PDB file of C-alpha atoms in Angstrom:
ATOM      1  CA  UNK A   1      -0.763   8.411  -0.260  1.00 87.00           C
ATOM      2  CA  UNK A   2       0.476   8.803  -3.821  1.00 82.00           C
ATOM      3  CA  UNK A   3       3.305   6.328  -3.347  1.00 78.00           C
ATOM      4  CA  UNK A   4       2.286   3.341  -5.519  1.00 74.00           C
ATOM      5  CA  UNK A   5      -1.328   4.572  -5.762  1.00 77.00           C
ATOM      6  CA  UNK A   6      -3.095   6.424  -8.584  1.00 77.00           C
ATOM      7  CA  UNK A   7      -4.006  10.103  -8.212  1.00 79.00           C
ATOM      8  CA  UNK A   8      -7.597   9.452  -9.301  1.00 81.00           C
ATOM      9  CA  UNK A   9      -8.151   7.086  -6.371  1.00 83.00           C
ATOM     10  CA  UNK A  10      -6.497   9.370  -3.826  1.00 87.00           C
ATOM     11  CA  UNK A  11      -8.196  12.687  -4.656  1.00 87.00           C
ATOM     12  CA  UNK A  12     -11.294  12.097  -2.498  1.00 88.00           C
ATOM     13  CA  UNK A  13      -9.525  10.114   0.214  1.00 91.00           C
ATOM     14  CA  UNK A  14      -6.912  12.845   0.709  1.00 93.00           C
ATOM     15  CA  UNK A  15      -9.589  15.439   1.456  1.00 93.00           C
ATOM     16  CA  UNK A  16     -11.327  13.042   3.856  1.00 93.00           C
ATOM     17  CA  UNK A  17      -8.035  12.303   5.602  1.00 94.00           C
ATOM     18  CA  UNK A  18      -7.261  16.011   6.079  1.00 95.00           C
ATOM     19  CA  UNK A  19     -10.689  16.606   7.574  1.00 95.00           C
ATOM     20  CA  UNK A  20     -10.023  13.842  10.105  1.00 95.00           C
ATOM     21  CA  UNK A  21      -6.370  14.847  10.705  1.00 96.00           C
ATOM     22  CA  UNK A  22      -5.964  18.563   9.859  1.00 96.00           C
ATOM     23  CA  UNK A  23      -2.479  18.886  11.368  1.00 95.00           C
ATOM     24  CA  UNK A  24       0.697  17.012  12.231  1.00 96.00           C
ATOM     25  CA  UNK A  25      -0.282  17.305  15.889  1.00 96.00           C
ATOM     26  CA  UNK A  26      -3.692  15.689  15.313  1.00 96.00           C
ATOM     27  CA  UNK A  27      -2.026  12.631  13.738  1.00 96.00           C
ATOM     28  CA  UNK A  28       0.636  12.403  16.445  1.00 96.00           C
ATOM     29  CA  UNK A  29      -1.972  12.533  19.213  1.00 95.00           C
ATOM     30  CA  UNK A  30      -4.156   9.853  17.610  1.00 94.00           C
ATOM     31  CA  UNK A  31      -3.662   6.121  18.078  1.00 91.00           C
ATOM     32  CA  UNK A  32      -2.188   4.056  15.257  1.00 88.00           C
ATOM     33  CA  UNK A  33      -5.549   2.284  15.084  1.00 86.00           C
ATOM     34  CA  UNK A  34      -7.368   5.539  14.344  1.00 90.00           C
ATOM     35  CA  UNK A  35      -4.904   6.369  11.577  1.00 91.00           C
ATOM     36  CA  UNK A  36      -5.159   2.880  10.078  1.00 87.00           C
ATOM     37  CA  UNK A  37      -8.934   3.042  10.228  1.00 86.00           C
ATOM     38  CA  UNK A  38      -8.934   6.245   8.164  1.00 89.00           C
ATOM     39  CA  UNK A  39      -6.402   4.706   5.780  1.00 88.00           C
ATOM     40  CA  UNK A  40      -8.288   1.473   5.109  1.00 81.00           C
ATOM     41  CA  UNK A  41      -8.822   0.671   1.443  1.00 79.00           C
ATOM     42  CA  UNK A  42      -5.779   2.671   0.320  1.00 83.00           C
ATOM     43  CA  UNK A  43      -3.430  -0.271   0.909  1.00 77.00           C
ATOM     44  CA  UNK A  44       0.298  -0.486   1.671  1.00 78.00           C
ATOM     45  CA  UNK A  45      -0.470   0.123   5.336  1.00 82.00           C
ATOM     46  CA  UNK A  46       3.185   0.575   6.269  1.00 83.00           C
ATOM     47  CA  UNK A  47       2.790   4.087   4.789  1.00 88.00           C
ATOM     48  CA  UNK A  48       0.132   4.931   7.393  1.00 89.00           C
ATOM     49  CA  UNK A  49       2.264   3.514  10.196  1.00 88.00           C
ATOM     50  CA  UNK A  50       5.254   5.545   9.009  1.00 91.00           C
ATOM     51  CA  UNK A  51       3.116   8.672   8.729  1.00 94.00           C
ATOM     52  CA  UNK A  52       2.028   8.226  12.338  1.00 95.00           C
ATOM     53  CA  UNK A  53       5.629   7.684  13.508  1.00 94.00           C
ATOM     54  CA  UNK A  54       6.863  10.657  11.459  1.00 96.00           C
ATOM     55  CA  UNK A  55       4.219  12.930  12.984  1.00 96.00           C
ATOM     56  CA  UNK A  56       5.303  11.890  16.484  1.00 96.00           C
ATOM     57  CA  UNK A  57       8.942  12.556  15.620  1.00 96.00           C
ATOM     58  CA  UNK A  58       8.141  15.996  14.140  1.00 97.00           C
ATOM     59  CA  UNK A  59       6.342  16.910  17.369  1.00 96.00           C
ATOM     60  CA  UNK A  60       8.985  15.539  19.720  1.00 95.00           C
ATOM     61  CA  UNK A  61      12.172  16.551  17.856  1.00 95.00           C
ATOM     62  CA  UNK A  62      11.245  19.513  15.654  1.00 95.00           C
ATOM     63  CA  UNK A  63       8.652  21.341  17.775  1.00 94.00           C
ATOM     64  CA  UNK A  64       5.877  20.412  15.380  1.00 94.00           C
ATOM     65  CA  UNK A  65       7.589  22.027  12.352  1.00 94.00           C
ATOM     66  CA  UNK A  66       8.381  19.830   9.351  1.00 95.00           C
ATOM     67  CA  UNK A  67      12.139  20.153   8.707  1.00 95.00           C
ATOM     68  CA  UNK A  68      13.218  21.649   5.383  1.00 95.00           C
ATOM     69  CA  UNK A  69      16.705  20.188   4.983  1.00 95.00           C
ATOM     70  CA  UNK A  70      16.891  17.021   2.893  1.00 94.00           C
ATOM     71  CA  UNK A  71      19.198  15.293   5.375  1.00 94.00           C
ATOM     72  CA  UNK A  72      16.603  15.826   8.115  1.00 96.00           C
ATOM     73  CA  UNK A  73      13.593  14.912   5.978  1.00 95.00           C
ATOM     74  CA  UNK A  74      15.017  11.507   5.061  1.00 93.00           C
ATOM     75  CA  UNK A  75      15.392  10.694   8.770  1.00 94.00           C
ATOM     76  CA  UNK A  76      11.616  10.742   9.147  1.00 94.00           C
ATOM     77  CA  UNK A  77       9.990   7.284   8.998  1.00 92.00           C
ATOM     78  CA  UNK A  78       8.749   6.503   5.496  1.00 89.00           C
ATOM     79  CA  UNK A  79      10.545   9.417   3.823  1.00 92.00           C
ATOM     80  CA  UNK A  80      13.080   8.318   1.230  1.00 90.00           C
ATOM     81  CA  UNK A  81      14.980  10.328  -1.360  1.00 90.00           C
ATOM     82  CA  UNK A  82      11.983  10.698  -3.699  1.00 90.00           C
ATOM     83  CA  UNK A  83       9.527  11.797  -1.011  1.00 92.00           C
ATOM     84  CA  UNK A  84      12.079  14.172   0.501  1.00 95.00           C
ATOM     85  CA  UNK A  85      12.695  15.707  -2.933  1.00 95.00           C
ATOM     86  CA  UNK A  86       8.954  16.086  -3.553  1.00 94.00           C
ATOM     87  CA  UNK A  87       8.453  17.784  -0.170  1.00 95.00           C
ATOM     88  CA  UNK A  88      11.537  19.952  -0.640  1.00 96.00           C
ATOM     89  CA  UNK A  89      10.570  21.188  -4.103  1.00 96.00           C
ATOM     90  CA  UNK A  90       6.801  21.526  -3.654  1.00 95.00           C
ATOM     91  CA  UNK A  91       6.682  22.852  -0.099  1.00 95.00           C
ATOM     92  CA  UNK A  92       9.992  24.710   0.133  1.00 96.00           C
ATOM     93  CA  UNK A  93      10.922  25.632  -3.504  1.00 95.00           C
ATOM     94  CA  UNK A  94      14.134  23.618  -3.400  1.00 95.00           C
ATOM     95  CA  UNK A  95      15.644  22.894  -6.829  1.00 95.00           C
ATOM     96  CA  UNK A  96      15.573  19.112  -6.512  1.00 94.00           C
ATOM     97  CA  UNK A  97      14.028  16.764  -9.104  1.00 94.00           C
ATOM     98  CA  UNK A  98      11.569  14.316  -7.501  1.00 92.00           C
ATOM     99  CA  UNK A  99      12.394  11.331  -9.652  1.00 90.00           C
ATOM    100  CA  UNK A 100       9.662   8.685  -9.724  1.00 87.00           C
ATOM    101  CA  UNK A 101       8.594   6.230 -12.436  1.00 88.00           C
ATOM    102  CA  UNK A 102       6.878   9.006 -14.407  1.00 89.00           C
ATOM    103  CA  UNK A 103       9.963  11.225 -14.268  1.00 90.00           C
ATOM    104  CA  UNK A 104      12.209   8.375 -15.443  1.00 92.00           C
ATOM    105  CA  UNK A 105       9.884   7.481 -18.316  1.00 93.00           C
ATOM    106  CA  UNK A 106       9.509  11.054 -19.585  1.00 94.00           C
ATOM    107  CA  UNK A 107      13.210  11.896 -19.317  1.00 93.00           C
ATOM    108  CA  UNK A 108      14.420   8.631 -20.845  1.00 95.00           C
ATOM    109  CA  UNK A 109      12.035   9.121 -23.792  1.00 95.00           C
ATOM    110  CA  UNK A 110      13.156  12.722 -24.319  1.00 95.00           C
ATOM    111  CA  UNK A 111      16.739  11.462 -24.532  1.00 95.00           C
ATOM    112  CA  UNK A 112      15.800   8.241 -26.365  1.00 95.00           C
ATOM    113  CA  UNK A 113      17.851   6.535 -23.646  1.00 94.00           C
ATOM    114  CA  UNK A 114      18.742   3.043 -24.827  1.00 93.00           C
ATOM    115  CA  UNK A 115      20.113   1.472 -21.647  1.00 93.00           C
ATOM    116  CA  UNK A 116      18.325  -0.202 -18.748  1.00 93.00           C
ATOM    117  CA  UNK A 117      16.974   2.594 -16.540  1.00 90.00           C
ATOM    118  CA  UNK A 118      16.803   0.557 -13.322  1.00 87.00           C
ATOM    119  CA  UNK A 119      20.563   0.487 -12.695  1.00 90.00           C
ATOM    120  CA  UNK A 120      22.644   2.786 -10.505  1.00 89.00           C
ATOM    121  CA  UNK A 121      24.594   4.046 -13.506  1.00 93.00           C
ATOM    122  CA  UNK A 122      21.444   4.991 -15.444  1.00 92.00           C
ATOM    123  CA  UNK A 123      19.681   6.515 -12.453  1.00 90.00           C
ATOM    124  CA  UNK A 124      22.723   8.674 -11.747  1.00 91.00           C
ATOM    125  CA  UNK A 125      22.915   9.807 -15.376  1.00 93.00           C
ATOM    126  CA  UNK A 126      19.194  10.616 -15.651  1.00 92.00           C
ATOM    127  CA  UNK A 127      19.228  12.404 -12.305  1.00 91.00           C
ATOM    128  CA  UNK A 128      22.041  14.676 -13.454  1.00 92.00           C
ATOM    129  CA  UNK A 129      20.072  15.493 -16.594  1.00 92.00           C
ATOM    130  CA  UNK A 130      16.979  16.204 -14.478  1.00 92.00           C
ATOM    131  CA  UNK A 131      18.946  18.629 -12.316  1.00 92.00           C
ATOM    132  CA  UNK A 132      19.964  20.572 -15.423  1.00 92.00           C
ATOM    133  CA  UNK A 133      16.446  21.018 -16.787  1.00 92.00           C
ATOM    134  CA  UNK A 134      14.433  21.601 -13.586  1.00 94.00           C
ATOM    135  CA  UNK A 135      12.976  25.101 -13.242  1.00 93.00           C
ATOM    136  CA  UNK A 136      14.970  27.285 -10.877  1.00 92.00           C
ATOM    137  CA  UNK A 137      11.982  29.548 -10.154  1.00 94.00           C
ATOM    138  CA  UNK A 138       9.220  26.966  -9.779  1.00 96.00           C
ATOM    139  CA  UNK A 139      10.816  23.572  -9.065  1.00 96.00           C
ATOM    140  CA  UNK A 140       7.717  22.187  -7.336  1.00 95.00           C
ATOM    141  CA  UNK A 141       5.434  23.058 -10.245  1.00 96.00           C
ATOM    142  CA  UNK A 142       8.021  21.654 -12.652  1.00 95.00           C
ATOM    143  CA  UNK A 143       8.178  18.333 -10.779  1.00 94.00           C
ATOM    144  CA  UNK A 144       4.402  18.055 -10.710  1.00 93.00           C
ATOM    145  CA  UNK A 145       4.185  18.957 -14.412  1.00 94.00           C
ATOM    146  CA  UNK A 146       6.567  16.143 -15.330  1.00 93.00           C
ATOM    147  CA  UNK A 147       4.572  13.744 -13.131  1.00 90.00           C
ATOM    148  CA  UNK A 148       1.339  14.842 -14.855  1.00 91.00           C
ATOM    149  CA  UNK A 149       2.845  14.392 -18.327  1.00 94.00           C
ATOM    150  CA  UNK A 150       3.953  10.905 -17.310  1.00 92.00           C
ATOM    151  CA  UNK A 151       0.579   9.924 -15.869  1.00 87.00           C
ATOM    152  CA  UNK A 152      -1.714  11.468 -18.522  1.00 90.00           C
ATOM    153  CA  UNK A 153       0.253  11.990 -21.750  1.00 95.00           C
ATOM    154  CA  UNK A 154       3.438   9.928 -21.804  1.00 95.00           C
ATOM    155  CA  UNK A 155       2.050   6.749 -20.258  1.00 94.00           C
ATOM    156  CA  UNK A 156       3.759   3.339 -20.139  1.00 92.00           C
ATOM    157  CA  UNK A 157       1.720   1.666 -22.902  1.00 92.00           C
ATOM    158  CA  UNK A 158      -0.098   4.623 -24.431  1.00 93.00           C
ATOM    159  CA  UNK A 159       1.156   8.001 -25.661  1.00 94.00           C
ATOM    160  CA  UNK A 160      -0.513  11.247 -26.708  1.00 95.00           C
ATOM    161  CA  UNK A 161       2.462  13.036 -28.226  1.00 94.00           C
ATOM    162  CA  UNK A 162       0.224  15.604 -29.912  1.00 93.00           C
ATOM    163  CA  UNK A 163      -0.651  17.014 -26.475  1.00 93.00           C
ATOM    164  CA  UNK A 164       2.885  16.959 -25.083  1.00 94.00           C
ATOM    165  CA  UNK A 165       4.643  20.327 -24.579  1.00 93.00           C
ATOM    166  CA  UNK A 166       7.968  18.505 -24.856  1.00 93.00           C
ATOM    167  CA  UNK A 167       7.265  16.906 -28.234  1.00 94.00           C
ATOM    168  CA  UNK A 168       9.632  19.115 -30.236  1.00 93.00           C
ATOM    169  CA  UNK A 169      12.513  18.214 -27.890  1.00 92.00           C
ATOM    170  CA  UNK A 170      11.747  14.506 -27.677  1.00 95.00           C
ATOM    171  CA  UNK A 171      14.238  12.308 -29.537  1.00 96.00           C
ATOM    172  CA  UNK A 172      12.190   9.109 -29.119  1.00 95.00           C
ATOM    173  CA  UNK A 173       9.190  10.870 -30.709  1.00 95.00           C
ATOM    174  CA  UNK A 174      11.334  11.776 -33.725  1.00 95.00           C
ATOM    175  CA  UNK A 175      12.697   8.208 -33.883  1.00 95.00           C
ATOM    176  CA  UNK A 176       9.274   6.624 -33.255  1.00 94.00           C
ATOM    177  CA  UNK A 177      10.708   4.603 -30.364  1.00 94.00           C
ATOM    178  CA  UNK A 178       8.669   6.050 -27.477  1.00 94.00           C
ATOM    179  CA  UNK A 179       6.784   2.855 -26.597  1.00 93.00           C
ATOM    180  CA  UNK A 180      10.029   0.868 -26.542  1.00 93.00           C
ATOM    181  CA  UNK A 181      11.427   3.114 -23.798  1.00 93.00           C
ATOM    182  CA  UNK A 182      12.319   2.946 -20.950  1.00 93.00           C
ATOM    183  CA  UNK A 183      14.157  -0.357 -21.001  1.00 90.00           C
ATOM    184  CA  UNK A 184      13.851  -2.294 -17.753  1.00 86.00           C
ATOM    185  CA  UNK A 185      14.880  -5.600 -16.309  1.00 82.00           C
ATOM    186  CA  UNK A 186      12.146  -8.228 -16.320  1.00 79.00           C
ATOM    187  CA  UNK A 187       9.969  -8.206 -13.227  1.00 77.00           C
ATOM    188  CA  UNK A 188      10.173 -11.154 -10.892  1.00 79.00           C
ATOM    189  CA  UNK A 189       7.074 -13.276 -10.567  1.00 84.00           C
ATOM    190  CA  UNK A 190       4.946 -12.473  -7.537  1.00 88.00           C
ATOM    191  CA  UNK A 191       5.329 -14.917  -4.669  1.00 91.00           C
ATOM    192  CA  UNK A 192       2.103 -16.859  -4.026  1.00 94.00           C
ATOM    193  CA  UNK A 193       1.036 -17.335  -0.409  1.00 94.00           C
ATOM    194  CA  UNK A 194      -2.152 -18.522   1.279  1.00 95.00           C
ATOM    195  CA  UNK A 195      -3.848 -17.187   4.388  1.00 94.00           C
ATOM    196  CA  UNK A 196      -6.103 -19.797   5.999  1.00 96.00           C
ATOM    197  CA  UNK A 197      -8.668 -18.172   8.287  1.00 94.00           C
ATOM    198  CA  UNK A 198     -11.421 -19.144  10.727  1.00 94.00           C
ATOM    199  CA  UNK A 199     -14.726 -17.293  10.648  1.00 93.00           C
ATOM    200  CA  UNK A 200     -16.013 -18.421  14.058  1.00 91.00           C
ATOM    201  CA  UNK A 201     -19.488 -17.066  14.803  1.00 89.00           C
ATOM    202  CA  UNK A 202     -21.379 -17.053  18.089  1.00 87.00           C
ATOM    203  CA  UNK A 203     -24.766 -15.368  18.677  1.00 84.00           C
ATOM    204  CA  UNK A 204     -24.403 -12.917  15.788  1.00 82.00           C
ATOM    205  CA  UNK A 205     -20.792 -12.052  16.569  1.00 87.00           C
ATOM    206  CA  UNK A 206     -17.477 -13.340  15.238  1.00 90.00           C
ATOM    207  CA  UNK A 207     -13.957 -13.201  16.595  1.00 90.00           C
ATOM    208  CA  UNK A 208     -11.186 -10.941  15.295  1.00 90.00           C
ATOM    209  CA  UNK A 209      -7.580 -10.537  16.368  1.00 89.00           C
ATOM    210  CA  UNK A 210      -4.959  -7.852  15.819  1.00 86.00           C
ATOM    211  CA  UNK A 211      -2.012  -9.028  13.741  1.00 84.00           C
ATOM    212  CA  UNK A 212       1.242  -8.788  15.686  1.00 79.00           C
ATOM    213  CA  UNK A 213       4.860  -8.635  14.589  1.00 69.00           C
ATOM    214  CA  UNK A 214       6.120  -6.625  11.649  1.00 69.00           C
ATOM    215  CA  UNK A 215       5.418  -6.626   7.946  1.00 71.00           C
ATOM    216  CA  UNK A 216       2.273  -7.534   6.059  1.00 78.00           C
ATOM    217  CA  UNK A 217      -0.994  -6.305   7.663  1.00 82.00           C
ATOM    218  CA  UNK A 218       0.842  -5.316  10.852  1.00 79.00           C
ATOM    219  CA  UNK A 219      -1.493  -3.929  13.562  1.00 77.00           C
ATOM    220  CA  UNK A 220      -4.582  -4.584  11.448  1.00 83.00           C
ATOM    221  CA  UNK A 221      -7.592  -6.574  12.618  1.00 86.00           C
ATOM    222  CA  UNK A 222      -8.249  -9.901  10.927  1.00 90.00           C
ATOM    223  CA  UNK A 223      -9.871 -13.292  11.358  1.00 92.00           C
ATOM    224  CA  UNK A 224      -7.701 -15.829  13.246  1.00 93.00           C
ATOM    225  CA  UNK A 225      -5.315 -17.098  10.589  1.00 92.00           C
ATOM    226  CA  UNK A 226      -2.174 -18.924   9.636  1.00 93.00           C
ATOM    227  CA  UNK A 227      -0.005 -18.695   6.551  1.00 91.00           C
ATOM    228  CA  UNK A 228       1.361 -21.180   4.003  1.00 93.00           C
ATOM    229  CA  UNK A 229       3.600 -20.839   0.954  1.00 93.00           C
ATOM    230  CA  UNK A 230       2.015 -21.274  -2.452  1.00 93.00           C
ATOM    231  CA  UNK A 231      -1.672 -21.269  -3.337  1.00 94.00           C
ATOM    232  CA  UNK A 232      -3.485 -24.020  -1.447  1.00 91.00           C
ATOM    233  CA  UNK A 233      -7.254 -24.266  -1.727  1.00 92.00           C
ATOM    234  CA  UNK A 234      -7.567 -26.462   1.351  1.00 91.00           C
ATOM    235  CA  UNK A 235      -5.487 -28.064   4.063  1.00 90.00           C
ATOM    236  CA  UNK A 236      -5.632 -31.230   6.118  1.00 92.00           C
ATOM    237  CA  UNK A 237      -8.023 -31.709   9.033  1.00 92.00           C
ATOM    238  CA  UNK A 238      -4.974 -32.276  11.198  1.00 92.00           C
ATOM    239  CA  UNK A 239      -3.602 -28.832  10.296  1.00 93.00           C
ATOM    240  CA  UNK A 240      -6.986 -27.188  10.909  1.00 94.00           C
ATOM    241  CA  UNK A 241      -7.304 -28.937  14.258  1.00 93.00           C
ATOM    242  CA  UNK A 242      -3.767 -27.954  15.253  1.00 93.00           C
ATOM    243  CA  UNK A 243      -4.408 -24.266  14.541  1.00 93.00           C
ATOM    244  CA  UNK A 244      -7.893 -24.343  16.043  1.00 93.00           C
ATOM    245  CA  UNK A 245      -6.504 -25.655  19.306  1.00 92.00           C
ATOM    246  CA  UNK A 246      -3.928 -22.851  19.369  1.00 92.00           C
ATOM    247  CA  UNK A 247      -6.705 -20.240  18.927  1.00 92.00           C
ATOM    248  CA  UNK A 248      -9.721 -21.539  20.839  1.00 91.00           C
ATOM    249  CA  UNK A 249     -10.502 -23.268  24.111  1.00 87.00           C
ATOM    250  CA  UNK A 250     -13.556 -25.112  22.789  1.00 87.00           C
ATOM    251  CA  UNK A 251     -13.183 -28.583  21.281  1.00 89.00           C
ATOM    252  CA  UNK A 252     -12.441 -28.743  17.572  1.00 89.00           C
ATOM    253  CA  UNK A 253     -15.018 -30.101  15.163  1.00 88.00           C
ATOM    254  CA  UNK A 254     -14.744 -30.202  11.356  1.00 88.00           C
ATOM    255  CA  UNK A 255     -15.138 -26.851   9.586  1.00 90.00           C
ATOM    256  CA  UNK A 256     -16.288 -26.139   6.036  1.00 90.00           C
ATOM    257  CA  UNK A 257     -14.672 -23.854   3.503  1.00 92.00           C
ATOM    258  CA  UNK A 258     -17.016 -20.909   2.901  1.00 91.00           C
ATOM    259  CA  UNK A 259     -15.043 -18.324   0.963  1.00 89.00           C
ATOM    260  CA  UNK A 260     -11.992 -17.721  -1.204  1.00 91.00           C
ATOM    261  CA  UNK A 261     -10.485 -14.432  -2.369  1.00 91.00           C
ATOM    262  CA  UNK A 262      -7.270 -13.619  -4.192  1.00 91.00           C
ATOM    263  CA  UNK A 263      -5.549 -10.214  -3.974  1.00 89.00           C
ATOM    264  CA  UNK A 264      -2.497  -8.789  -5.725  1.00 86.00           C
ATOM    265  CA  UNK A 265       0.232  -6.814  -3.980  1.00 82.00           C
ATOM    266  CA  UNK A 266       3.463  -5.460  -5.445  1.00 77.00           C
ATOM    267  CA  UNK A 267       5.455  -8.607  -4.732  1.00 85.00           C
ATOM    268  CA  UNK A 268       2.823 -11.040  -3.455  1.00 88.00           C
ATOM    269  CA  UNK A 269      -0.277 -12.821  -4.716  1.00 92.00           C
ATOM    270  CA  UNK A 270      -2.344 -13.726  -1.658  1.00 93.00           C
ATOM    271  CA  UNK A 271      -5.114 -16.315  -1.585  1.00 94.00           C
ATOM    272  CA  UNK A 272      -7.457 -16.071   1.399  1.00 94.00           C
ATOM    273  CA  UNK A 273      -9.215 -19.340   2.252  1.00 94.00           C
ATOM    274  CA  UNK A 274     -11.843 -18.976   4.974  1.00 94.00           C
ATOM    275  CA  UNK A 275     -13.331 -21.816   7.025  1.00 94.00           C
ATOM    276  CA  UNK A 276     -16.601 -21.182   8.837  1.00 91.00           C
ATOM    277  CA  UNK A 277     -18.068 -22.612  12.017  1.00 90.00           C
ATOM    278  CA  UNK A 278     -20.691 -21.700  14.626  1.00 89.00           C
ATOM    279  CA  UNK A 279     -19.545 -22.002  18.216  1.00 88.00           C
ATOM    280  CA  UNK A 280     -21.280 -21.782  21.592  1.00 86.00           C
ATOM    281  CA  UNK A 281     -18.366 -20.558  23.697  1.00 84.00           C
ATOM    282  CA  UNK A 282     -16.516 -17.265  23.146  1.00 86.00           C
ATOM    283  CA  UNK A 283     -13.422 -18.294  25.097  1.00 87.00           C
ATOM    284  CA  UNK A 284     -10.199 -17.972  23.117  1.00 89.00           C
ATOM    285  CA  UNK A 285      -6.491 -18.436  23.763  1.00 88.00           C
ATOM    286  CA  UNK A 286      -5.621 -15.350  21.713  1.00 86.00           C
ATOM    287  CA  UNK A 287      -4.510 -12.313  23.687  1.00 84.00           C
ATOM    288  CA  UNK A 288      -6.541  -9.257  22.731  1.00 82.00           C
ATOM    289  CA  UNK A 289      -9.140 -11.167  20.699  1.00 87.00           C
ATOM    290  CA  UNK A 290     -12.483  -9.411  20.391  1.00 87.00           C
ATOM    291  CA  UNK A 291     -15.959 -10.538  19.330  1.00 88.00           C
ATOM    292  CA  UNK A 292     -17.544  -8.020  16.985  1.00 86.00           C
ATOM    293  CA  UNK A 293     -20.960  -7.590  15.422  1.00 79.00           C
ATOM    294  CA  UNK A 294     -21.863  -8.275  11.798  1.00 62.00           C
ATOM    295  CA  UNK A 295     -19.692  -5.973   9.649  1.00 53.00           C
ATOM    296  CA  UNK A 296     -16.765  -6.055  12.076  1.00 49.00           C
ATOM    297  CA  UNK A 297     -16.144  -2.322  12.004  1.00 51.00           C
ATOM    298  CA  UNK A 298     -13.923  -1.930  15.052  1.00 48.00           C
ATOM    299  CA  UNK A 299     -12.400   1.320  16.296  1.00 47.00           C
ATOM    300  CA  UNK A 300      -9.119   0.305  14.720  1.00 61.00           C
ATOM    301  CA  UNK A 301      -8.512  -0.514  11.066  1.00 75.00           C
ATOM    302  CA  UNK A 302      -8.815  -3.670   9.059  1.00 79.00           C
ATOM    303  CA  UNK A 303      -7.602  -4.127   5.497  1.00 80.00           C
ATOM    304  CA  UNK A 304     -10.034  -3.603   2.644  1.00 77.00           C
ATOM    305  CA  UNK A 305      -9.539  -7.230   1.565  1.00 82.00           C
ATOM    306  CA  UNK A 306     -10.444  -8.509   5.031  1.00 85.00           C
ATOM    307  CA  UNK A 307     -13.452  -6.213   5.264  1.00 81.00           C
ATOM    308  CA  UNK A 308     -14.671  -7.442   1.873  1.00 82.00           C
ATOM    309  CA  UNK A 309     -14.298 -11.075   2.944  1.00 87.00           C
ATOM    310  CA  UNK A 310     -16.322 -10.487   6.103  1.00 85.00           C
ATOM    311  CA  UNK A 311     -18.959  -8.482   4.246  1.00 80.00           C
ATOM    312  CA  UNK A 312     -19.410 -11.199   1.603  1.00 83.00           C
ATOM    313  CA  UNK A 313     -19.794 -13.906   4.247  1.00 84.00           C
ATOM    314  CA  UNK A 314     -22.424 -11.882   6.084  1.00 78.00           C
ATOM    315  CA  UNK A 315     -24.312 -10.656   3.004  1.00 75.00           C
ATOM    316  CA  UNK A 316     -24.575 -14.084   1.429  1.00 75.00           C
ATOM    317  CA  UNK A 317     -25.234 -15.944   4.699  1.00 75.00           C
ATOM    318  CA  UNK A 318     -22.426 -18.323   3.799  1.00 70.00           C
ATOM    319  CA  UNK A 319     -22.218 -19.720   7.321  1.00 62.00           C
TER     320      UNK A 319
END
């Protein structure tokens, strides 16, 4: 949960998640929909899918016991070098630095490291330094302490050096260069895409479909949709008609735009454009489509963005 998500946001959700899934076995025996439903609002849903797959693998290949060796941990879905190091040090007292963005920032500032940190050469150098300074007796606590310093004291654009236990050893503090470090390559601009969607309502219900394939919003419930590159606030009637006829059996008639919402992901900026229409027939051409009541809370998960869109449409009687 903490991968690419703030601790403050996760604290409550983590406790809720453990109440729903108190063991590896309970996750493995649940459907992916149940796991996604509990995960909704946290984002980056591939993490939930990987967690589900990892739980199944731990049950089937390791008799329900999480493996301790790093080479076995990284074979679990969703577990990379950082996550394996965090598990190894925190759960099993292994002397391995769990190097994340906080670790890199703190260490590079201590050293007043003047090269780009996001290169293989720099990462290798900083990792070797981390291995030298990590506590041999309490590696897990040490890793978490560095993470806490990075998230609360030695932040990207704000520093509280007076509270830092490493201040006397920090070269960038002495040189007054802390906020200039770490040096990184410029981020690429986020790719803009548009999701056009139909909110088709019939007798107090509207249709939802489960997204197939792999990647973005995989296995999540959504309004019938199609995707376009760039940010487009509308599309041609011909395009709407073409997609309508691929989704529904009833005859197409002009639809009106009822809602727009933009969301930011790590590498994408998504614009949702929703067209609304009331229909008499509930016949669709979409395999697995379901008609749900008002808030659309199905047994299986939908993204927080999609839930918000549906809620706004219903609350404001936009259709």
